[in-house]
Amino acid sequence: MACGSVRTCRLPGCSGLAHGLECAGVCGLRACVETLLRSLLEDLGLEQHYTEKLTLSKVLQIDEKTVADDSAECPSDLPWCFLKRLMMVNVTARNMKCVPVCEPDRDALSGDTGLDLDNLVNSPNSGDVLNPLDVITALFLCSDGFVQQEMALKMSMCQFSVPLLLPNSDTQQCTLMLWAMRDIVKKYRPQSLSESKGFIEERIVLSELPLVSFVRLGECSLSKSEVLNKLLSNSQQYHDTFVHRNMECGDSPRRISNGLTEISWYLPCGNKNIDLFAEPVAVANLRGDITSFETQFSFLCQTSAAVFVFFDDLDSPHRLLTDQHEAQIFLVGNHQSKSFRLDALKKVATELNLTKSNIILKTKQMNDADFVKNLRDTVRNVVENPRTRMQVEQMADIARELGMVVDEDFPECQRAKRNADAITEEIEDILQYKEAQLPLQGNIWKALTRLEKEECRLNKAGSENIEQYKGDLLIEKKQLREEQNRYSMSDAMSCFISAVSRPGIERSYFLKWMRINLDNLSQEKLSVLREEYKEKSQSSANKEEIKDLDRQLSNSSLGTEHFLREMGQIYEASVALPESDASRRQLQHLPILCAELLLDGFPLELVDGEASNIPLRWVSDVLSQLNTLVYPNNKILVVTVLGVQSTGKSTLLNTMFGVQFAVSSGRCTRGAFMLLIRINEDFRKVLGCDFMVIIDTEGLKSPELAQLDDSHEHDNELATLVVGLSDITIVNIAMENSTEMRDILQIVVHAFLRMKEVGKKPKCLFVHQNVSDVSAHDKNLRDRKLLLQQLNEMTQTAARMERKEENKNFTDVMEYNPDTGNWYIPGLWNGNPPMAPVNAGYSEAAYDLKKNIIHMLGDCESTSNEIWEFVEWTRSLWNAVKHENFIFSFRNSLVADAYMRLCTEFNKWGWEFRKHMYTWITHAETTISNFGTVAVKSEASDMGELLVRLKDDARSELSKWETTLLENLTQYFKKTEGHVHLVEGYKEDFSNSVKSLRREMESSILNQLEAAAEIRKGMTALERIKETHTTKLEQEVHSLIEKCRQTKAQSTDEELDGEFDKMWGNITKELSFGGLKKMDVFDKVYNYLRKNLTHKGSRASELVMGKPLRSCGTQPFKYPAEGFFNRLAGTVKQMFNVQDHTTAVQRMAESIIAACTQFVAEKVGKKTDYHDNYIQEILQMIDERLSHNQDIIKTDIEFEVSLKQHICGVAARRFQEMHKDFLRRNDPFRCLKQHKDKYRADFKDLFHERDQCHKKAEEFTTLCLTPAVVDYVNNSLGPDITAHRVSRRFSRLATRFQWHPFKNYKAIYPTWKIAHDGSIEASDYWKYVMRKFNEQFAEEYDANPAAIPSHWDGITKEDAEKSLRESFGIK
């Protein structure tokens, strides 16, 4: 690292040079060394951070340097250049030189180009330089524990050595960097596991390994560090693990890093031809002479299995070597050195009782390779037979005994560790622990998820009353929340919430300790399960056990996200409690805690991958609190990565942005997590935002989900959500899974077309992993064009299905440039892991991608969203995703299209089936109604026999049609066109649908036959009563007259009424007819309308569910054109005038409405009962006419739904009346009761022997003439009265008391703006009003009280007021 200048010690009277050597001046050593540190920190611009430590937030923030390729120009640039490259795991991080702005070559300008060899030899190199180790040491001294941890982790990934003992020349103390190394996790395979292909994965500070240390005594001509690098590298994979003198800037004098002890590890891969050592080993390297750093040397001797001492001259003091230590001592010398003396070596060897095997010399006859081989053989013997093995964690006790500092020995870290241990020490079985300590996120939360989606999709509603069904779902949800609230907070969660409530850095240490402990537990559990799985897999007889192990492998992950998820569920459950509840008030602080964590750099779970749901209230409140914390700096831009499982999505994000999404075994991302990265204040104007939100998603097409029925649904829902939320989506593609990602993208595009609005046009970048060829971009031109062509075809297929043909290409839905939108990234590792460093090409490619993303965000035309807007958009988009109940279940749009074609054909066959059976049942009902009449002769002797025969005929007819439909299905799957092969898997489903249709039709027809028979029986009984009542009445009258004559008394009317009522009661008892069952036609029509729109997308589902059918069709239909033209954004306007299009669509709608109205009138005119075929035929008429006109007049889903709702509302109203009239006409009791008064009058007249001619004339006038006249008058005056009521006018002072139409109110009051109610759901306000004043409304409008769903009873006045405030945007 260049640009350093050698500084003279500034202390008075000191003439020594502050360059890391002992000061030769008169000042004290301590004061001089302090000056060395402070002067270096000043050079590096880090003096402020020596006291105010660097934080991860500062290191990872995005600024102008993030996208700048400029090299360091001065020493103060060096730390930031190193950190920038290190955070992106770039192996060139230590090789940075600062390049000052050079002046022009004066000799060249003057034309003097003569040969001046003296000048060439004596010219300075590039000025004085800084040693890389000094910069690294300075950065560790100036960073907090989390930056140190991140640096150590990234250095380890680069296969750099990391600090084990960090010197501080300011305090003259060393620090054991235990905490800094705790995040390093290594995977390796010792030779003992090579046959079984097993591996070990563990945290390196907990690995019990032999430590081999290398030190220097006095001056040494051999480069100890370079020899070590060769020792640890095979000939095909050399790597500079340790900085050495022959590296760039490595020969610069060290100013503060003498005494630094570094550590690295050699880890085998299990291949004898590659591994240098069969077992893992740790290697330590002490910088500087051991005579100056006795404490460090003593530490190494007590912790190492062997210590290799490099020397040239053993005449220097060697007292340290003669001290008794447990470690084996090996002497490594250079026989070629001028200062080497063999006699001195013999003397020391004798004193130390060393054998020949303990001495390794490089002789004149030995080249470097042979020397390294001898050294390696010696080390191998030590590794295979070590005297001691020790964990780094165990070394802490030795360090403390020697007076060293351990980096995690301070109060906040230790308190956090105790709190974390208190929780994790209780964990024995992870599955049982989750159920006991984290119960709210288990089955209850998953059941709530299913209910939430069912609320939107109504897949299981069947023919139930929809409002009642939705009310039942709400009640069930409430019960589940009550069940959650019955759980008392577990001990683990109490401890967890208490710990994350701690102030300052202690909370961050607690969460890190939790993550470390939980990862250790998961790794331990997973390794045991993997071994058991491997054993059971050897035999096919263990299928059930293997299945259970598979489930355990999937569920054995336990991380901090599970505790935070439980915290979210605790909060969501508490929100269901009354606001006055003490428990609810106690938990109101939880969102702000999580918001603070998000601000500190911890990820927030956006989508729960295990339940496939968003805890919306929790996420919304957390982000709302975040918005409050950062306001007014609350603008964000969103970047998301999407890809198939195990393609390196999280690793790519970690490399680009320096973050830490989980990537280790068993800790794969589930769901989606969001993380905040700060934008530097000076760079905010460039990007137009204050934070960048990074969203990492779970891998799609995961093997554990592939066997589930809803695996496509899970992946497609997640992909659609995160792409819709993003400004830029990185689509991560490995060559072997490009087809899967293309399928996912097609569904995302298709879903966007079906939704109301995507809101913004997401930018799309394709990242092709594991492509290292420099010609990849040119060579893959054809593949890129093919990919785009396929995506275009799928988009067109989806657009055709959704009748949105204006979307011709993939780029109409997502912003994508095939030339600049494809990035080719080489493989992650440079060589064979675990000893392979990260490929520099990977880091550079990731850096270029990062720069491009930032430039794209800066050039983004759409403005950034504020956090609260992101919250609203998340809520809206997730609601749309939940309403989508069709397209997500398919692999891609071609499958969906093929399925739709099959559905269309199947519906045609089903319709023919229904029409035929409707005709059949009509004839059968006629036969039943005419049974027993003179005009019809029947073979059946009674009604029972006829009914049995008709049922047998119906079953025969149904069986014949069932066979026909199954044959049609078989023939359809024999076709070769229309991508029929893609839906082969659905053949069984459709076969079952045929059988289900037959059962449905059979049940319906048998019920209709029974009903018709009941009606006929009742009417027969009524006719029999009518025939006999006259005789009975006469008999009663004669008896009564005879009785009166005998008693010579006159009966009064009241007495006659009493006798008549007694007789009437006896007669009506003879009737046993129960009457016909009343049906709710609106419910039936609504169910068929909903089924008709099921495949039309989430927007259609939202619209049809949001408006009650009873409120549809009450006003003339008007085409809602505004949304259509806003969506097209001018496309159609260029083709023809908006007004012309609106008029054309309105006329088409009126034409369809007229045809349907005529159809309804014809059915009503027949005075039959309502039949489901009627509404099915109406919907089919609408679909046919819309399809026929689609090429001429473009419409959208809003138009289709509103038209169908209007027509179905009108039809349902007419059909309900028709059904009511049918029941009234065919009710024997009603018919009999209608004539009761007439029979009573006849009875009295006969008794009094009155002339009935005048009476009959009065009856004719009352019952016939008067109704006819009233009907005529009503028919004449009705339209005039209606026209008057519809006009709806007002008069005020402003209109000079002239009548003025309400709809033109703006002509009188131009500043008024009366907004329409844009909500599609009935608000709690109107539900509350309707329930409370139901009886008053009924009385006012002379109607029966409405059927109010039971769950409306739970809506309080406070709920109504809150709903009203939300409707009008009042906070």
mmCIF file with all atom_site columns, C-alpha atoms in Angstrom, residues 4 229 306 373 384 529 645 647 694 711 765 791 811 868 939 994 1013 1015 1163 1244 1249 1261 1299 1344:
data_model
loop_
_atom_site.group_PDB
_atom_site.id
_atom_site.type_symbol
_atom_site.label_atom_id
_atom_site.label_alt_id
_atom_site.label_comp_id
_atom_site.label_asym_id
_atom_site.label_entity_id
_atom_site.label_seq_id
_atom_site.pdbx_PDB_ins_code
_atom_site.Cartn_x
_atom_site.Cartn_y
_atom_site.Cartn_z
_atom_site.occupancy
_atom_site.B_iso_or_equiv
_atom_site.pdbx_formal_charge
_atom_site.auth_seq_id
_atom_site.auth_comp_id
_atom_site.auth_asym_id
_atom_site.auth_atom_id
_atom_site.pdbx_PDB_model_num
ATOM 1  C CA . GLY A 1 4    ? 3.065    6.401   3.136   1.00 0.00 ? 4    GLY A CA 1
ATOM 2  C CA . ASN A 1 229  ? 2.228    -19.469 1.641   1.00 0.00 ? 229  ASN A CA 1
ATOM 3  C CA . ALA A 1 306  ? 4.561    -27.188 17.484  1.00 0.00 ? 306  ALA A CA 1
ATOM 4  C CA . LYS A 1 373  ? 8.491    -30.174 0.773   1.00 0.00 ? 373  LYS A CA 1
ATOM 5  C CA . GLU A 1 384  ? -1.021   -36.504 12.308  1.00 0.00 ? 384  GLU A CA 1
ATOM 6  C CA . LEU A 1 529  ? -30.067  -35.890 10.755  1.00 0.00 ? 529  LEU A CA 1
ATOM 7  C CA . GLN A 1 645  ? -32.672  -22.368 -4.850  1.00 0.00 ? 645  GLN A CA 1
ATOM 8  C CA . THR A 1 647  ? -27.896  -20.509 -7.257  1.00 0.00 ? 647  THR A CA 1
ATOM 9  C CA . ILE A 1 694  ? -32.418  -4.876  -0.355  1.00 0.00 ? 694  ILE A CA 1
ATOM 10 C CA . SER A 1 711  ? -45.588  -25.528 -4.814  1.00 0.00 ? 711  SER A CA 1
ATOM 11 C CA . LEU A 1 765  ? -31.568  -7.555  -14.904 1.00 0.00 ? 765  LEU A CA 1
ATOM 12 C CA . LEU A 1 791  ? -40.781  -14.238 -22.994 1.00 0.00 ? 791  LEU A CA 1
ATOM 13 C CA . THR A 1 811  ? -40.831  -5.191  -22.294 1.00 0.00 ? 811  THR A CA 1
ATOM 14 C CA . TRP A 1 868  ? -45.309  4.938   4.147   1.00 0.00 ? 868  TRP A CA 1
ATOM 15 C CA . GLU A 1 939  ? -99.267  -46.175 -17.401 1.00 0.00 ? 939  GLU A CA 1
ATOM 16 C CA . VAL A 1 994  ? -67.276  -35.113 -15.115 1.00 0.00 ? 994  VAL A CA 1
ATOM 17 C CA . ALA A 1 1013 ? -94.587  -34.507 -7.286  1.00 0.00 ? 1013 ALA A CA 1
ATOM 18 C CA . ILE A 1 1015 ? -96.819  -29.793 -5.858  1.00 0.00 ? 1015 ILE A CA 1
ATOM 19 C CA . LYS A 1 1163 ? -88.333  -16.748 -18.831 1.00 0.00 ? 1163 LYS A CA 1
ATOM 20 C CA . LYS A 1 1244 ? -124.137 -17.229 5.505   1.00 0.00 ? 1244 LYS A CA 1
ATOM 21 C CA . GLU A 1 1249 ? -131.629 -17.919 2.009   1.00 0.00 ? 1249 GLU A CA 1
ATOM 22 C CA . THR A 1 1261 ? -116.425 -5.642  -9.764  1.00 0.00 ? 1261 THR A CA 1
ATOM 23 C CA . TRP A 1 1299 ? -84.490  23.754  -9.578  1.00 0.00 ? 1299 TRP A CA 1
ATOM 24 C CA . ASN A 1 1344 ? -89.014  -6.571  5.006   1.00 0.00 ? 1344 ASN A CA 1
#
